[in-house]
Amino acid sequence: MSENIEKKWQKKWEDAKLFESNPNDKKKMYITVAFPYPSGAMHVGHGRTYTVPDVYARFKRMEGYNVLFPMGWHVTGAPVIGIADRIKNKDQWTLDLYENVHKVPKETLPKLADPINIVKYFSSEYHDVMSKMGYTIDWRREFRTIDPTFQKFVTWQMKTLKSKGLIIQGEHPVKYCPHDENPVGDHDLLEGEGIGVNELTLLKFPLEDKFLVTGTLRPETIFGATNIWLNPEVHYILVEVEKGRSEGEKWIMSDDAYYNISNQKDLKILGDIDPKEIIGKISKNPVTGEEIPVFPASFVDAEYGSGVVFSEPADAPADYIALRDLKNNAELIKEYGLEEAVLKAEPRNVVTVKGYGPIPAKETIEKLGIENQDDPKLHDATEELYKTEHSKGYVSDHIPKYGGKRVAYVRDEVRDDLIEEGYADIIYDFAERPVICRCGHRCVVKILDDQWFMKYSDKEWKGKAHEVLDGETIIPSEVKSNFNYYIDWLDDWACSRRVGLGTRVPWDKKWLFEPLTDSTMYMSYYTIAKYLKDMDPELLNEAFFNKVFLDIDSDDIKVDSETVSKIQNEFNYWYPLDWRLSAKDLVGNHLSFLMFAHSAIFPRDKWPKGTVVFGMGLLEGNKMSSSKGNVILLNDAIDQYSADVVRLFLMSSAEPWQDFDWREKEVKGTQRRLQWFREFTSKVDEVAGGNLNLSDIKEVELTRNIDKWMIGQLNKHIKNATEALEVFQTRKASQEALFLLKKDVDHYLYRVKHIIDNGDEGVIYVLSTLLDNWIRLLAPFTPHTCEELWSTYGGEGFVSEASWPEYDESLISDEISTSEALIQNAVHDITEIEKMVDTDVSKIHLYLAPDWKWDLYKIASEVGKPDIGQIMGRAIKANIYSDKKAIAQNAKKISREITKTPYVGKIDEESIFEDGKAYMEEECGSEIVIHTDDSYDPQNKARNAMPYKPAIFIE
C-alpha cells in the first residue's frame, strides 16, 4: 500500500470530519489513553500504546456506537526544563541524542534551548505521526497542560479537593533533585522510576565521644548485633547534628551518605575520618550495653543508609556469610589485630520462626548453596528470609520486653522505644539505586516542611477509591489485586514542585502542581475542551466548572447560560469514562490517583467504568530506551513498512497487557500477509469476471459442503474476533481476522481449484461474501488498505462507517466442519497407503460404517470416558447389534478414536463423499468407489470402517 493511498484516505477522513464526535441519539463510547509527555519523538512502543484504543474505537464505531477518542499533551513538570538546559549548555550527549535518535534537524536544535519550544516541537510531531497512523482522534479537543484554559480547570479541581481537606501542608520525605531544587516524580527521572522510599531506623553505637550511626529496616535485630561493618575503601566524615532530637551529637557516616542525609537533617561537617583507624576499636550496643567491635567489609555500600552497617548474622544472610569469610581471612584479621574479637563474634538468636533453627540465616545460605558474598543468590536469600520472618516470625522469648511478640507488629514498637530513649533517630533512603533526575544529577530523599500533599493516607478516601475500583472492569482481571494493594499502600503524595511547567498552586503561588497530580481528571476536560479552547480563561472560574461538572448553580458564573448549558450537556453525554488505557507502571500512581480524584469530586454515576493495563515494549528482545538509542521511531517504521503494516504487527504480536517485541523479520512477515490479502481481492474480482460489487452480491443457495464449510468458518472467525475485541484481546482478534481466516481461505481455494475458473455461482457467492465481511473485519486494524479495497470493489461510503460484520451461529456447524475433516482425513489416509503399494492403482474403495457403529459411538460419547465395560453394557441393553464380540472389539477402537474425533451426531457420509468425490479423485489420481455394505469386499476391509473414518481398499 503506497504512502499516497494512506495520505489519500487520511485527507478524505479529515475532509468528511469523520471522527469529530458530537452528542447524538446513539449509544456513546468514550475511550481515553494516557496522554504522552512529548519530550522526544514517538517510537514503535508509543505506537502500540495508541493503536490499541484506536482499533477499539474503530470497532465500536462500526458496531454503531458514537465514539469519542481524544488526545492531548502532558507537558507539566521539570523534564523539558532539564533538556532545554542541557541543549543550551551544548551538552554533547544530549545534542547527539536529539539529532541522531529523535531526528531533530540540526538547524532546529538551538531553538530547543527554550522548553516551550520543546513542547511545541514534539507535540506537533506526535500529532503528525498519529495522523499518519490513521488514528480516529477528535483533534478539536487537543490541548496542552500549560494552556491557560486547562490551568483554570486544574485550579478548580485542586481547590475542590482542598475544600474537602484532601490537600494538606506538612513535613514529608520526598524524592528531590538538589540541582533543580525541586521534588521529582517518576516522570521526572532518567533512571529509577518506581523506586520507593524506605524509612530507616538510625541506630547510634557510641564510640568515645562520637556515634557510629547505622540505618536499618529491622531495628528489632539490635538484640543480636555482633559487630559494626565499615568499608576501609570508603571516605568517611564526622558531622555534628545542629537541630532536632539528636542535636549536639557527633555522627560518623560516609561522605556519599551525607549527600542524602544532609537533605533531611541539619548537619555540619567537622572533618574526615579514616576508617582504618576505627576498625578494631570497640563500640557498645546502646540497648544491651555489650561490646561491639568494628570490622572491615568491602560489601558495605557507601551510598545506602549511613554507609555504616551493624551486623546481625543470625537473621541477615549477608552478615552471616561476611562474618564467616572474615573468620577465614587470616591476613585481614592480622592487619587490623582482630584475633580475639573475631573469635568471640558468633551469631545470636533473635527471631523464632517455624521451620528454622536458632540461626535462620545459616540454614537459608546452606539450603541455597551460597558459597561467598558475590553469589547472586545472596540477594534472593535475604529477600526470602526477611519476608518469612516478617510474616511468620516471633521475637524469641529470651529477649527482654519484646519476647513472644510478632516481628511484624513489634518493629514499630522497638523503633519508638529506641528513639524515646535517645538510642535512635529516623532517616529516609531509596529502596534501590540509582535514582537520576532528567537533568542528569543524583536525587536524594529530602524532608520538606512546607510541601503540599494529596492526603491519600485518609482512610475514608481510600474506602471511596476502593468503591470506584469495585465498580470497574479491569483488564486483565488479575491486575485488580494490584490496584487494591496500591490503594491501601499509598501514603500522602507530594503534589507540588518549585520548578517546571504547569499550574500554580492558587493559595501558595511559589509552588506548581506536579505532573501526576494535574493528570487525574483531564478525561473530563476533554469532553468540553472544544468549547473552552477559544474562550477567555478569566471567564472560567470555579463557579463555571461547578455548574458544568456538578450542576451547582451560582451567581458568579461569567459565561452566558446558553453556552454553559451546551457545555454541561456535552459533559453529561460523554461521562462517565467508559475505558481508560495506560501502562502497568502507572498502576501504583496515575491510575490509582484517577480513582481517588473521581471518588472525591464526582458523584457515583460519573465514576470511570473500565481500565486496561498495558505491558512494555522490546526491540529485538531488548528493552526500548530512547536515551540509549535502542528504539525504532514510529515515523521511520511507517515510511519503511506503511502505517497499516505497523498497526497490524503491533496488534498481532502480543495482547496489550503483555510485553511485545518489535522484530524486523516478523514485521516483514506481516507485510507479506497484508500484500497477500490485497492480491486475494484481485483474485476474487477475477473469479467474479471483473464485476465484483460488494454492494450488490447475488445470493446463491449453497449445496456443496465445502461452500457451507467456508461460510461457517467465516462466521466462526467473525464471532471469535468480535468477542476478543470486546475485551481488548487485539492479538487474538487479529489472528482470527487475518491469519487463521487466511489459513481456511487457502484451504477453500485448494478445495475448489478444479472449478474456480468456471464461473461457478456458488464459488463466486462464497468468495464475494467472504471479501465483503473480511474487509470490514480488518478495517479497525488496517483502515487505509480496507478503505481502498472497499472503494475499489463497490462498498458504499467509508468502510470506517460500515457496519461491523455480524455472525450467524446457525451457519457455524460442527457437522459441516467434521464433514470437511472427513474428506481431508480420507485423502490423507489414501495418500499414505498409496505410498506403501508398489502396483499402479486403478480404484480406491471406501467402506462406510454401518448404523450400529454410529449407535455405539453415540453411547461412548454419552459415557464420556474410556469405560469399555459400561459402553458394552449400554450397547447390549439397547440391542444395537447381535454380535457381542464385534461390539467389544469396536468399543475399544471407539474409546481411542473419540478422543481425536468427538461425536457431533450421525452425518450422511455417503452424501459427503459423493459431494467431494471429484476433488478426491483429482487429489488421489484414481477412481473412487463408495460402499455402504460389504457386498464387494475382497480383502475383508469393510469391518474396519468406523464413524468419521471409512475403511480403505486399494486395487
PDB file of C-alpha atoms in Angstrom, residues 821-837 844 846 897 900 913 920 924 948-954:
ATOM      1  CA  ALA A 821     -12.333 -33.030   8.099  1.00  0.00           C
ATOM      2  CA  LEU A 822     -13.720 -36.400   6.958  1.00  0.00           C
ATOM      3  CA  ILE A 823     -12.803 -35.603   3.327  1.00  0.00           C
ATOM      4  CA  GLN A 824      -9.330 -34.332   4.225  1.00  0.00           C
ATOM      5  CA  ASN A 825      -8.524 -37.242   6.544  1.00  0.00           C
ATOM      6  CA  ALA A 826      -9.625 -39.742   3.912  1.00  0.00           C
ATOM      7  CA  VAL A 827      -7.418 -38.093   1.267  1.00  0.00           C
ATOM      8  CA  HIS A 828      -4.500 -38.134   3.714  1.00  0.00           C
ATOM      9  CA  ASP A 829      -5.040 -41.831   4.570  1.00  0.00           C
ATOM     10  CA  ILE A 830      -5.347 -42.800   0.902  1.00  0.00           C
ATOM     11  CA  THR A 831      -2.167 -40.928   0.049  1.00  0.00           C
ATOM     12  CA  GLU A 832      -0.261 -42.676   2.841  1.00  0.00           C
ATOM     13  CA  ILE A 833      -1.494 -46.114   1.712  1.00  0.00           C
ATOM     14  CA  GLU A 834      -0.591 -45.342  -1.922  1.00  0.00           C
ATOM     15  CA  LYS A 835       2.973 -44.654  -0.825  1.00  0.00           C
ATOM     16  CA  MET A 836       3.193 -48.197   0.521  1.00  0.00           C
ATOM     17  CA  VAL A 837       1.860 -50.117  -2.505  1.00  0.00           C
ATOM     18  CA  ILE A 844      -9.952 -46.777  -4.392  1.00  0.00           C
ATOM     19  CA  LEU A 846     -14.222 -46.500   0.669  1.00  0.00           C
ATOM     20  CA  GLU A 897     -10.967 -42.560  18.310  1.00  0.00           C
ATOM     21  CA  LYS A 900      -9.472 -37.434  18.481  1.00  0.00           C
ATOM     22  CA  PHE A 913     -18.123 -38.352  -0.108  1.00  0.00           C
ATOM     23  CA  MET A 920     -10.754 -36.541  -4.014  1.00  0.00           C
ATOM     24  CA  CYS A 924      -5.623 -39.166  -5.395  1.00  0.00           C
ATOM     25  CA  TYR A 948     -15.913 -40.467  10.754  1.00  0.00           C
ATOM     26  CA  LYS A 949     -13.197 -42.875   9.493  1.00  0.00           C
ATOM     27  CA  PRO A 950     -14.041 -45.067   6.472  1.00  0.00           C
ATOM     28  CA  ALA A 951     -12.127 -48.244   5.718  1.00  0.00           C
ATOM     29  CA  ILE A 952      -9.996 -48.138   2.566  1.00  0.00           C
ATOM     30  CA  PHE A 953      -9.203 -50.829  -0.044  1.00  0.00           C
ATOM     31  CA  ILE A 954      -6.899 -50.004  -2.948  1.00  0.00           C
TER      32      ILE A 954
END
